[in-house]
Amino acid sequence: NLTQNPHVMSAIRNELSPIASRKAATGANNSSTMVIFEPEETKSLVYMRAAIHESLRLHPPVPIERKTAVAHDVMPSGHVVHAVDTLLISLHSMGRMEGVWGKDCREYNPDRWLSEDGKKLRYVPSHKFLAFSSGPRLCLGKDVSFMQMNTIVAAMVWNFDVEVVEGQRVQPKMSCVLQMKNGLMVKLKKREM
């Protein structure tokens, strides 16, 4: 997503710049080594978090959610569900539904996650964005996952220019966790600071 949207990469680098400058001023990083961002430093980065949310919307780690009804019920749509019926919810499809995300549902657009002024994340209910499930089954590791994604994305985006190798066919691998069938080949080049 980032290699296909250089303006997003640039916006994330602009958000990381003050942190990297502070680290350089205090001598926290040798200029010849990579800048490593600590979880506390990346926690408040709004635009980067919006970009991560947008990637998770289009490429949820668990593309299909399976639920089993414990009792007879009627769905909000009017469909009847009987006890022990199994419901399959395609999070992969749901992240691309115009009725849920609007006309630009297939586009990578981190701005959809930002408030009007762009200074904080917009509230999106967990039943709309199911990458970490919803309600009482909300993933306990959600905060840890974001902490890890923030630090990894920050280090990659700040320290490297990433170019996707042309000519490869990117397709999903059948699995309970979303993977790429042949991986994703990229060229990494250390950024000149």
mmCIF file with all atom_site columns, C-alpha atoms in Angstrom:
data_model
loop_
_atom_site.group_PDB
_atom_site.id
_atom_site.type_symbol
_atom_site.label_atom_id
_atom_site.label_alt_id
_atom_site.label_comp_id
_atom_site.label_asym_id
_atom_site.label_entity_id
_atom_site.label_seq_id
_atom_site.pdbx_PDB_ins_code
_atom_site.Cartn_x
_atom_site.Cartn_y
_atom_site.Cartn_z
_atom_site.occupancy
_atom_site.B_iso_or_equiv
_atom_site.pdbx_formal_charge
_atom_site.auth_seq_id
_atom_site.auth_comp_id
_atom_site.auth_asym_id
_atom_site.auth_atom_id
_atom_site.pdbx_PDB_model_num
ATOM 1   C CA . ASN A 1 1   ? 0.000   0.000   0.000   1.00 0.00 ? 1   ASN A CA 1
ATOM 2   C CA . LEU A 1 2   ? 2.744   2.468   0.889   1.00 0.00 ? 2   LEU A CA 1
ATOM 3   C CA . THR A 1 3   ? 4.838   1.829   -2.230  1.00 0.00 ? 3   THR A CA 1
ATOM 4   C CA . GLN A 1 4   ? 1.784   2.484   -4.395  1.00 0.00 ? 4   GLN A CA 1
ATOM 5   C CA . ASN A 1 5   ? 0.947   5.674   -2.465  1.00 0.00 ? 5   ASN A CA 1
ATOM 6   C CA . PRO A 1 6   ? 4.137   7.736   -2.064  1.00 0.00 ? 6   PRO A CA 1
ATOM 7   C CA . HIS A 1 7   ? 2.172   10.704  -0.658  1.00 0.00 ? 7   HIS A CA 1
ATOM 8   C CA . VAL A 1 8   ? 1.170   8.493   2.299   1.00 0.00 ? 8   VAL A CA 1
ATOM 9   C CA . MET A 1 9   ? 4.787   7.422   2.814   1.00 0.00 ? 9   MET A CA 1
ATOM 10  C CA . SER A 1 10  ? 5.825   11.082  2.738   1.00 0.00 ? 10  SER A CA 1
ATOM 11  C CA . ALA A 1 11  ? 3.142   12.072  5.265   1.00 0.00 ? 11  ALA A CA 1
ATOM 12  C CA . ILE A 1 12  ? 4.283   9.333   7.655   1.00 0.00 ? 12  ILE A CA 1
ATOM 13  C CA . ARG A 1 13  ? 7.910   10.468  7.292   1.00 0.00 ? 13  ARG A CA 1
ATOM 14  C CA . ASN A 1 14  ? 6.840   14.045  8.057   1.00 0.00 ? 14  ASN A CA 1
ATOM 15  C CA . GLU A 1 15  ? 5.121   12.782  11.204  1.00 0.00 ? 15  GLU A CA 1
ATOM 16  C CA . LEU A 1 16  ? 8.248   10.816  12.218  1.00 0.00 ? 16  LEU A CA 1
ATOM 17  C CA . SER A 1 17  ? 10.671  13.666  11.475  1.00 0.00 ? 17  SER A CA 1
ATOM 18  C CA . PRO A 1 18  ? 10.420  15.509  14.836  1.00 0.00 ? 18  PRO A CA 1
ATOM 19  C CA . ILE A 1 19  ? 11.025  12.253  16.737  1.00 0.00 ? 19  ILE A CA 1
ATOM 20  C CA . ALA A 1 20  ? 14.020  11.338  14.569  1.00 0.00 ? 20  ALA A CA 1
ATOM 21  C CA . SER A 1 21  ? 15.412  14.872  14.951  1.00 0.00 ? 21  SER A CA 1
ATOM 22  C CA . ARG A 1 22  ? 15.101  14.680  18.743  1.00 0.00 ? 22  ARG A CA 1
ATOM 23  C CA . LYS A 1 23  ? 16.885  11.330  18.743  1.00 0.00 ? 23  LYS A CA 1
ATOM 24  C CA . ALA A 1 24  ? 19.683  12.742  16.568  1.00 0.00 ? 24  ALA A CA 1
ATOM 25  C CA . ALA A 1 25  ? 20.036  15.829  18.801  1.00 0.00 ? 25  ALA A CA 1
ATOM 26  C CA . THR A 1 26  ? 20.364  13.724  21.940  1.00 0.00 ? 26  THR A CA 1
ATOM 27  C CA . GLY A 1 27  ? 22.758  11.291  20.280  1.00 0.00 ? 27  GLY A CA 1
ATOM 28  C CA . ALA A 1 28  ? 20.311  8.419   20.796  1.00 0.00 ? 28  ALA A CA 1
ATOM 29  C CA . ASN A 1 29  ? 21.203  7.079   17.364  1.00 0.00 ? 29  ASN A CA 1
ATOM 30  C CA . ASN A 1 30  ? 24.481  7.080   15.496  1.00 0.00 ? 30  ASN A CA 1
ATOM 31  C CA . SER A 1 31  ? 23.895  8.796   12.119  1.00 0.00 ? 31  SER A CA 1
ATOM 32  C CA . SER A 1 32  ? 25.267  5.759   10.276  1.00 0.00 ? 32  SER A CA 1
ATOM 33  C CA . THR A 1 33  ? 22.832  3.352   11.924  1.00 0.00 ? 33  THR A CA 1
ATOM 34  C CA . MET A 1 34  ? 19.115  2.932   11.620  1.00 0.00 ? 34  MET A CA 1
ATOM 35  C CA . VAL A 1 35  ? 16.756  5.023   13.708  1.00 0.00 ? 35  VAL A CA 1
ATOM 36  C CA . ILE A 1 36  ? 14.779  2.774   16.028  1.00 0.00 ? 36  ILE A CA 1
ATOM 37  C CA . PHE A 1 37  ? 11.531  4.182   17.371  1.00 0.00 ? 37  PHE A CA 1
ATOM 38  C CA . GLU A 1 38  ? 10.294  3.220   20.815  1.00 0.00 ? 38  GLU A CA 1
ATOM 39  C CA . PRO A 1 39  ? 6.638   2.297   21.408  1.00 0.00 ? 39  PRO A CA 1
ATOM 40  C CA . GLU A 1 40  ? 6.031   5.391   23.548  1.00 0.00 ? 40  GLU A CA 1
ATOM 41  C CA . GLU A 1 41  ? 7.380   7.621   20.756  1.00 0.00 ? 41  GLU A CA 1
ATOM 42  C CA . THR A 1 42  ? 5.025   6.222   18.123  1.00 0.00 ? 42  THR A CA 1
ATOM 43  C CA . LYS A 1 43  ? 1.883   5.946   20.258  1.00 0.00 ? 43  LYS A CA 1
ATOM 44  C CA . SER A 1 44  ? 0.617   9.437   19.384  1.00 0.00 ? 44  SER A CA 1
ATOM 45  C CA . LEU A 1 45  ? 1.323   9.301   15.622  1.00 0.00 ? 45  LEU A CA 1
ATOM 46  C CA . VAL A 1 46  ? -2.136  9.798   14.158  1.00 0.00 ? 46  VAL A CA 1
ATOM 47  C CA . TYR A 1 47  ? -1.511  9.621   10.413  1.00 0.00 ? 47  TYR A CA 1
ATOM 48  C CA . MET A 1 48  ? 0.643   6.504   10.613  1.00 0.00 ? 48  MET A CA 1
ATOM 49  C CA . ARG A 1 49  ? -2.040  4.804   12.701  1.00 0.00 ? 49  ARG A CA 1
ATOM 50  C CA . ALA A 1 50  ? -4.662  5.801   10.103  1.00 0.00 ? 50  ALA A CA 1
ATOM 51  C CA . ALA A 1 51  ? -2.481  4.242   7.367   1.00 0.00 ? 51  ALA A CA 1
ATOM 52  C CA . ILE A 1 52  ? -2.189  1.019   9.388   1.00 0.00 ? 52  ILE A CA 1
ATOM 53  C CA . HIS A 1 53  ? -5.968  0.936   9.965   1.00 0.00 ? 53  HIS A CA 1
ATOM 54  C CA . GLU A 1 54  ? -6.530  1.387   6.237   1.00 0.00 ? 54  GLU A CA 1
ATOM 55  C CA . SER A 1 55  ? -4.161  -1.471  5.415   1.00 0.00 ? 55  SER A CA 1
ATOM 56  C CA . LEU A 1 56  ? -5.965  -3.694  7.917   1.00 0.00 ? 56  LEU A CA 1
ATOM 57  C CA . ARG A 1 57  ? -9.327  -2.731  6.415   1.00 0.00 ? 57  ARG A CA 1
ATOM 58  C CA . LEU A 1 58  ? -8.238  -3.880  2.954   1.00 0.00 ? 58  LEU A CA 1
ATOM 59  C CA . HIS A 1 59  ? -6.070  -6.793  4.128   1.00 0.00 ? 59  HIS A CA 1
ATOM 60  C CA . PRO A 1 60  ? -7.456  -8.104  7.426   1.00 0.00 ? 60  PRO A CA 1
ATOM 61  C CA . PRO A 1 61  ? -5.103  -10.611 9.099   1.00 0.00 ? 61  PRO A CA 1
ATOM 62  C CA . VAL A 1 62  ? -8.025  -13.008 9.568   1.00 0.00 ? 62  VAL A CA 1
ATOM 63  C CA . PRO A 1 63  ? -10.041 -12.684 6.340   1.00 0.00 ? 63  PRO A CA 1
ATOM 64  C CA . ILE A 1 64  ? -13.016 -14.806 7.443   1.00 0.00 ? 64  ILE A CA 1
ATOM 65  C CA . GLU A 1 65  ? -14.667 -14.764 10.856  1.00 0.00 ? 65  GLU A CA 1
ATOM 66  C CA . ARG A 1 66  ? -16.644 -17.830 11.959  1.00 0.00 ? 66  ARG A CA 1
ATOM 67  C CA . LYS A 1 67  ? -19.364 -17.560 14.596  1.00 0.00 ? 67  LYS A CA 1
ATOM 68  C CA . THR A 1 68  ? -21.790 -20.173 15.927  1.00 0.00 ? 68  THR A CA 1
ATOM 69  C CA . ALA A 1 69  ? -25.204 -19.185 17.273  1.00 0.00 ? 69  ALA A CA 1
ATOM 70  C CA . VAL A 1 70  ? -25.865 -20.446 20.804  1.00 0.00 ? 70  VAL A CA 1
ATOM 71  C CA . ALA A 1 71  ? -29.592 -19.734 20.599  1.00 0.00 ? 71  ALA A CA 1
ATOM 72  C CA . HIS A 1 72  ? -32.340 -19.040 18.086  1.00 0.00 ? 72  HIS A CA 1
ATOM 73  C CA . ASP A 1 73  ? -32.175 -15.390 16.963  1.00 0.00 ? 73  ASP A CA 1
ATOM 74  C CA . VAL A 1 74  ? -33.129 -12.982 14.200  1.00 0.00 ? 74  VAL A CA 1
ATOM 75  C CA . MET A 1 75  ? -30.376 -10.956 12.520  1.00 0.00 ? 75  MET A CA 1
ATOM 76  C CA . PRO A 1 76  ? -30.854 -7.186  11.992  1.00 0.00 ? 76  PRO A CA 1
ATOM 77  C CA . SER A 1 77  ? -31.355 -8.062  8.298   1.00 0.00 ? 77  SER A CA 1
ATOM 78  C CA . GLY A 1 78  ? -34.373 -10.219 9.218   1.00 0.00 ? 78  GLY A CA 1
ATOM 79  C CA . HIS A 1 79  ? -32.635 -13.531 8.573   1.00 0.00 ? 79  HIS A CA 1
ATOM 80  C CA . VAL A 1 80  ? -33.475 -16.262 11.079  1.00 0.00 ? 80  VAL A CA 1
ATOM 81  C CA . VAL A 1 81  ? -30.544 -17.986 12.800  1.00 0.00 ? 81  VAL A CA 1
ATOM 82  C CA . HIS A 1 82  ? -31.051 -21.256 14.659  1.00 0.00 ? 82  HIS A CA 1
ATOM 83  C CA . ALA A 1 83  ? -28.994 -22.549 17.574  1.00 0.00 ? 83  ALA A CA 1
ATOM 84  C CA . VAL A 1 84  ? -25.741 -24.190 16.362  1.00 0.00 ? 84  VAL A CA 1
ATOM 85  C CA . ASP A 1 85  ? -25.980 -22.472 12.930  1.00 0.00 ? 85  ASP A CA 1
ATOM 86  C CA . THR A 1 86  ? -22.566 -21.370 11.741  1.00 0.00 ? 86  THR A CA 1
ATOM 87  C CA . LEU A 1 87  ? -22.159 -17.877 10.334  1.00 0.00 ? 87  LEU A CA 1
ATOM 88  C CA . LEU A 1 88  ? -19.212 -16.995 8.116   1.00 0.00 ? 88  LEU A CA 1
ATOM 89  C CA . ILE A 1 89  ? -18.362 -13.304 7.849   1.00 0.00 ? 89  ILE A CA 1
ATOM 90  C CA . SER A 1 90  ? -15.925 -12.308 5.113   1.00 0.00 ? 90  SER A CA 1
ATOM 91  C CA . LEU A 1 91  ? -13.935 -9.442  6.616   1.00 0.00 ? 91  LEU A CA 1
ATOM 92  C CA . HIS A 1 92  ? -11.974 -9.286  3.360   1.00 0.00 ? 92  HIS A CA 1
ATOM 93  C CA . SER A 1 93  ? -15.194 -8.604  1.416   1.00 0.00 ? 93  SER A CA 1
ATOM 94  C CA . MET A 1 94  ? -16.655 -6.370  4.110   1.00 0.00 ? 94  MET A CA 1
ATOM 95  C CA . GLY A 1 95  ? -13.613 -4.073  3.881   1.00 0.00 ? 95  GLY A CA 1
ATOM 96  C CA . ARG A 1 96  ? -14.462 -3.504  0.217   1.00 0.00 ? 96  ARG A CA 1
ATOM 97  C CA . MET A 1 97  ? -18.225 -2.966  0.518   1.00 0.00 ? 97  MET A CA 1
ATOM 98  C CA . GLU A 1 98  ? -19.523 0.321   -0.831  1.00 0.00 ? 98  GLU A CA 1
ATOM 99  C CA . GLY A 1 99  ? -22.467 0.209   1.581   1.00 0.00 ? 99  GLY A CA 1
ATOM 100 C CA . VAL A 1 100 ? -20.050 0.110   4.517   1.00 0.00 ? 100 VAL A CA 1
ATOM 101 C CA . TRP A 1 101 ? -17.094 2.250   3.363   1.00 0.00 ? 101 TRP A CA 1
ATOM 102 C CA . GLY A 1 102 ? -18.457 4.458   0.571   1.00 0.00 ? 102 GLY A CA 1
ATOM 103 C CA . LYS A 1 103 ? -17.788 4.795   -3.158  1.00 0.00 ? 103 LYS A CA 1
ATOM 104 C CA . ASP A 1 104 ? -13.999 4.794   -2.684  1.00 0.00 ? 104 ASP A CA 1
ATOM 105 C CA . CYS A 1 105 ? -14.129 1.489   -0.744  1.00 0.00 ? 105 CYS A CA 1
ATOM 106 C CA . ARG A 1 106 ? -11.524 -0.191  -2.990  1.00 0.00 ? 106 ARG A CA 1
ATOM 107 C CA . GLU A 1 107 ? -9.048  2.687   -2.731  1.00 0.00 ? 107 GLU A CA 1
ATOM 108 C CA . TYR A 1 108 ? -6.305  2.959   -0.132  1.00 0.00 ? 108 TYR A CA 1
ATOM 109 C CA . ASN A 1 109 ? -7.213  6.160   1.704   1.00 0.00 ? 109 ASN A CA 1
ATOM 110 C CA . PRO A 1 110 ? -5.901  6.676   5.267   1.00 0.00 ? 110 PRO A CA 1
ATOM 111 C CA . ASP A 1 111 ? -7.768  10.006  5.448   1.00 0.00 ? 111 ASP A CA 1
ATOM 112 C CA . ARG A 1 112 ? -11.046 8.093   5.956   1.00 0.00 ? 112 ARG A CA 1
ATOM 113 C CA . TRP A 1 113 ? -9.795  7.358   9.500   1.00 0.00 ? 113 TRP A CA 1
ATOM 114 C CA . LEU A 1 114 ? -9.003  10.979  10.403  1.00 0.00 ? 114 LEU A CA 1
ATOM 115 C CA . SER A 1 115 ? -11.169 13.580  12.117  1.00 0.00 ? 115 SER A CA 1
ATOM 116 C CA . GLU A 1 116 ? -12.168 16.708  10.178  1.00 0.00 ? 116 GLU A CA 1
ATOM 117 C CA . ASP A 1 117 ? -9.088  18.597  11.393  1.00 0.00 ? 117 ASP A CA 1
ATOM 118 C CA . GLY A 1 118 ? -6.813  15.563  10.812  1.00 0.00 ? 118 GLY A CA 1
ATOM 119 C CA . LYS A 1 119 ? -5.466  15.702  14.369  1.00 0.00 ? 119 LYS A CA 1
ATOM 120 C CA . LYS A 1 120 ? -7.035  12.545  15.772  1.00 0.00 ? 120 LYS A CA 1
ATOM 121 C CA . LEU A 1 121 ? -8.487  9.247   14.675  1.00 0.00 ? 121 LEU A CA 1
ATOM 122 C CA . ARG A 1 122 ? -12.174 9.225   13.823  1.00 0.00 ? 122 ARG A CA 1
ATOM 123 C CA . TYR A 1 123 ? -14.342 6.841   15.827  1.00 0.00 ? 123 TYR A CA 1
ATOM 124 C CA . VAL A 1 124 ? -15.249 3.777   13.771  1.00 0.00 ? 124 VAL A CA 1
ATOM 125 C CA . PRO A 1 125 ? -17.351 1.165   15.591  1.00 0.00 ? 125 PRO A CA 1
ATOM 126 C CA . SER A 1 126 ? -15.724 -2.232  16.006  1.00 0.00 ? 126 SER A CA 1
ATOM 127 C CA . HIS A 1 127 ? -18.664 -3.931  14.245  1.00 0.00 ? 127 HIS A CA 1
ATOM 128 C CA . LYS A 1 128 ? -17.752 -1.969  11.087  1.00 0.00 ? 128 LYS A CA 1
ATOM 129 C CA . PHE A 1 129 ? -13.993 -2.572  11.339  1.00 0.00 ? 129 PHE A CA 1
ATOM 130 C CA . LEU A 1 130 ? -13.692 -6.197  12.444  1.00 0.00 ? 130 LEU A CA 1
ATOM 131 C CA . ALA A 1 131 ? -9.930  -6.713  12.054  1.00 0.00 ? 131 ALA A CA 1
ATOM 132 C CA . PHE A 1 132 ? -9.766  -7.279  15.826  1.00 0.00 ? 132 PHE A CA 1
ATOM 133 C CA . SER A 1 133 ? -13.285 -8.747  16.165  1.00 0.00 ? 133 SER A CA 1
ATOM 134 C CA . SER A 1 134 ? -15.988 -6.926  18.123  1.00 0.00 ? 134 SER A CA 1
ATOM 135 C CA . GLY A 1 135 ? -17.865 -6.746  21.406  1.00 0.00 ? 135 GLY A CA 1
ATOM 136 C CA . PRO A 1 136 ? -16.971 -9.233  24.142  1.00 0.00 ? 136 PRO A CA 1
ATOM 137 C CA . ARG A 1 137 ? -14.743 -11.117 21.679  1.00 0.00 ? 137 ARG A CA 1
ATOM 138 C CA . LEU A 1 138 ? -12.538 -8.089  20.951  1.00 0.00 ? 138 LEU A CA 1
ATOM 139 C CA . CYS A 1 139 ? -8.944  -9.257  20.533  1.00 0.00 ? 139 CYS A CA 1
ATOM 140 C CA . LEU A 1 140 ? -7.022  -8.948  23.802  1.00 0.00 ? 140 LEU A CA 1
ATOM 141 C CA . GLY A 1 141 ? -3.825  -8.350  21.822  1.00 0.00 ? 141 GLY A CA 1
ATOM 142 C CA . LYS A 1 142 ? -5.144  -5.349  19.865  1.00 0.00 ? 142 LYS A CA 1
ATOM 143 C CA . ASP A 1 143 ? -3.112  -2.726  21.758  1.00 0.00 ? 143 ASP A CA 1
ATOM 144 C CA . VAL A 1 144 ? 0.063   -4.835  21.689  1.00 0.00 ? 144 VAL A CA 1
ATOM 145 C CA . SER A 1 145 ? -0.450  -5.446  17.960  1.00 0.00 ? 145 SER A CA 1
ATOM 146 C CA . PHE A 1 146 ? -0.721  -1.725  17.257  1.00 0.00 ? 146 PHE A CA 1
ATOM 147 C CA . MET A 1 147 ? 2.345   -1.043  19.395  1.00 0.00 ? 147 MET A CA 1
ATOM 148 C CA . GLN A 1 148 ? 4.328   -3.582  17.356  1.00 0.00 ? 148 GLN A CA 1
ATOM 149 C CA . MET A 1 149 ? 2.976   -2.386  14.003  1.00 0.00 ? 149 MET A CA 1
ATOM 150 C CA . ASN A 1 150 ? 3.723   1.242   14.905  1.00 0.00 ? 150 ASN A CA 1
ATOM 151 C CA . THR A 1 151 ? 7.358   0.568   15.770  1.00 0.00 ? 151 THR A CA 1
ATOM 152 C CA . ILE A 1 152 ? 7.978   -1.713  12.771  1.00 0.00 ? 152 ILE A CA 1
ATOM 153 C CA . VAL A 1 153 ? 6.274   0.570   10.235  1.00 0.00 ? 153 VAL A CA 1
ATOM 154 C CA . ALA A 1 154 ? 8.072   3.611   11.677  1.00 0.00 ? 154 ALA A CA 1
ATOM 155 C CA . ALA A 1 155 ? 11.489  1.944   11.417  1.00 0.00 ? 155 ALA A CA 1
ATOM 156 C CA . MET A 1 156 ? 10.859  0.658   7.880   1.00 0.00 ? 156 MET A CA 1
ATOM 157 C CA . VAL A 1 157 ? 9.403   3.894   6.526   1.00 0.00 ? 157 VAL A CA 1
ATOM 158 C CA . TRP A 1 158 ? 12.035  6.133   8.127   1.00 0.00 ? 158 TRP A CA 1
ATOM 159 C CA . ASN A 1 159 ? 15.113  4.043   7.354   1.00 0.00 ? 159 ASN A CA 1
ATOM 160 C CA . PHE A 1 160 ? 14.369  2.581   3.926   1.00 0.00 ? 160 PHE A CA 1
ATOM 161 C CA . ASP A 1 161 ? 13.026  3.309   0.496   1.00 0.00 ? 161 ASP A CA 1
ATOM 162 C CA . VAL A 1 162 ? 10.960  0.293   -0.507  1.00 0.00 ? 162 VAL A CA 1
ATOM 163 C CA . GLU A 1 163 ? 10.274  -0.670  -4.103  1.00 0.00 ? 163 GLU A CA 1
ATOM 164 C CA . VAL A 1 164 ? 8.051   -3.610  -5.039  1.00 0.00 ? 164 VAL A CA 1
ATOM 165 C CA . VAL A 1 165 ? 9.719   -5.832  -7.645  1.00 0.00 ? 165 VAL A CA 1
ATOM 166 C CA . GLU A 1 166 ? 7.727   -5.610  -10.878 1.00 0.00 ? 166 GLU A CA 1
ATOM 167 C CA . GLY A 1 167 ? 6.295   -8.600  -12.683 1.00 0.00 ? 167 GLY A CA 1
ATOM 168 C CA . GLN A 1 168 ? 5.229   -10.660 -9.690  1.00 0.00 ? 168 GLN A CA 1
ATOM 169 C CA . ARG A 1 169 ? 1.699   -11.887 -9.219  1.00 0.00 ? 169 ARG A CA 1
ATOM 170 C CA . VAL A 1 170 ? 0.380   -10.988 -5.801  1.00 0.00 ? 170 VAL A CA 1
ATOM 171 C CA . GLN A 1 171 ? -2.384  -13.341 -4.728  1.00 0.00 ? 171 GLN A CA 1
ATOM 172 C CA . PRO A 1 172 ? -3.726  -14.644 -1.428  1.00 0.00 ? 172 PRO A CA 1
ATOM 173 C CA . LYS A 1 173 ? -2.738  -18.012 0.008   1.00 0.00 ? 173 LYS A CA 1
ATOM 174 C CA . MET A 1 174 ? -5.569  -20.119 1.353   1.00 0.00 ? 174 MET A CA 1
ATOM 175 C CA . SER A 1 175 ? -5.078  -20.041 5.113   1.00 0.00 ? 175 SER A CA 1
ATOM 176 C CA . CYS A 1 176 ? -6.908  -19.069 8.284   1.00 0.00 ? 176 CYS A CA 1
ATOM 177 C CA . VAL A 1 177 ? -4.526  -16.092 8.460   1.00 0.00 ? 177 VAL A CA 1
ATOM 178 C CA . LEU A 1 178 ? -4.189  -13.876 5.378   1.00 0.00 ? 178 LEU A CA 1
ATOM 179 C CA . GLN A 1 179 ? -0.869  -14.522 3.630   1.00 0.00 ? 179 GLN A CA 1
ATOM 180 C CA . MET A 1 180 ? 0.589   -13.932 0.188   1.00 0.00 ? 180 MET A CA 1
ATOM 181 C CA . LYS A 1 181 ? 0.927   -17.091 -1.884  1.00 0.00 ? 181 LYS A CA 1
ATOM 182 C CA . ASN A 1 182 ? 4.459   -16.321 -3.100  1.00 0.00 ? 182 ASN A CA 1
ATOM 183 C CA . GLY A 1 183 ? 5.380   -13.630 -0.615  1.00 0.00 ? 183 GLY A CA 1
ATOM 184 C CA . LEU A 1 184 ? 6.133   -10.088 -1.718  1.00 0.00 ? 184 LEU A CA 1
ATOM 185 C CA . MET A 1 185 ? 9.511   -9.392  -3.242  1.00 0.00 ? 185 MET A CA 1
ATOM 186 C CA . VAL A 1 186 ? 10.801  -5.885  -2.645  1.00 0.00 ? 186 VAL A CA 1
ATOM 187 C CA . LYS A 1 187 ? 14.021  -3.930  -3.046  1.00 0.00 ? 187 LYS A CA 1
ATOM 188 C CA . LEU A 1 188 ? 15.173  -2.116  0.084   1.00 0.00 ? 188 LEU A CA 1
ATOM 189 C CA . LYS A 1 189 ? 17.521  0.807   -0.118  1.00 0.00 ? 189 LYS A CA 1
ATOM 190 C CA . LYS A 1 190 ? 18.819  2.585   2.974   1.00 0.00 ? 190 LYS A CA 1
ATOM 191 C CA . ARG A 1 191 ? 17.587  6.186   2.912   1.00 0.00 ? 191 ARG A CA 1
ATOM 192 C CA . GLU A 1 192 ? 20.132  8.962   2.785   1.00 0.00 ? 192 GLU A CA 1
ATOM 193 C CA . MET A 1 193 ? 19.356  11.352  5.648   1.00 0.00 ? 193 MET A CA 1
#
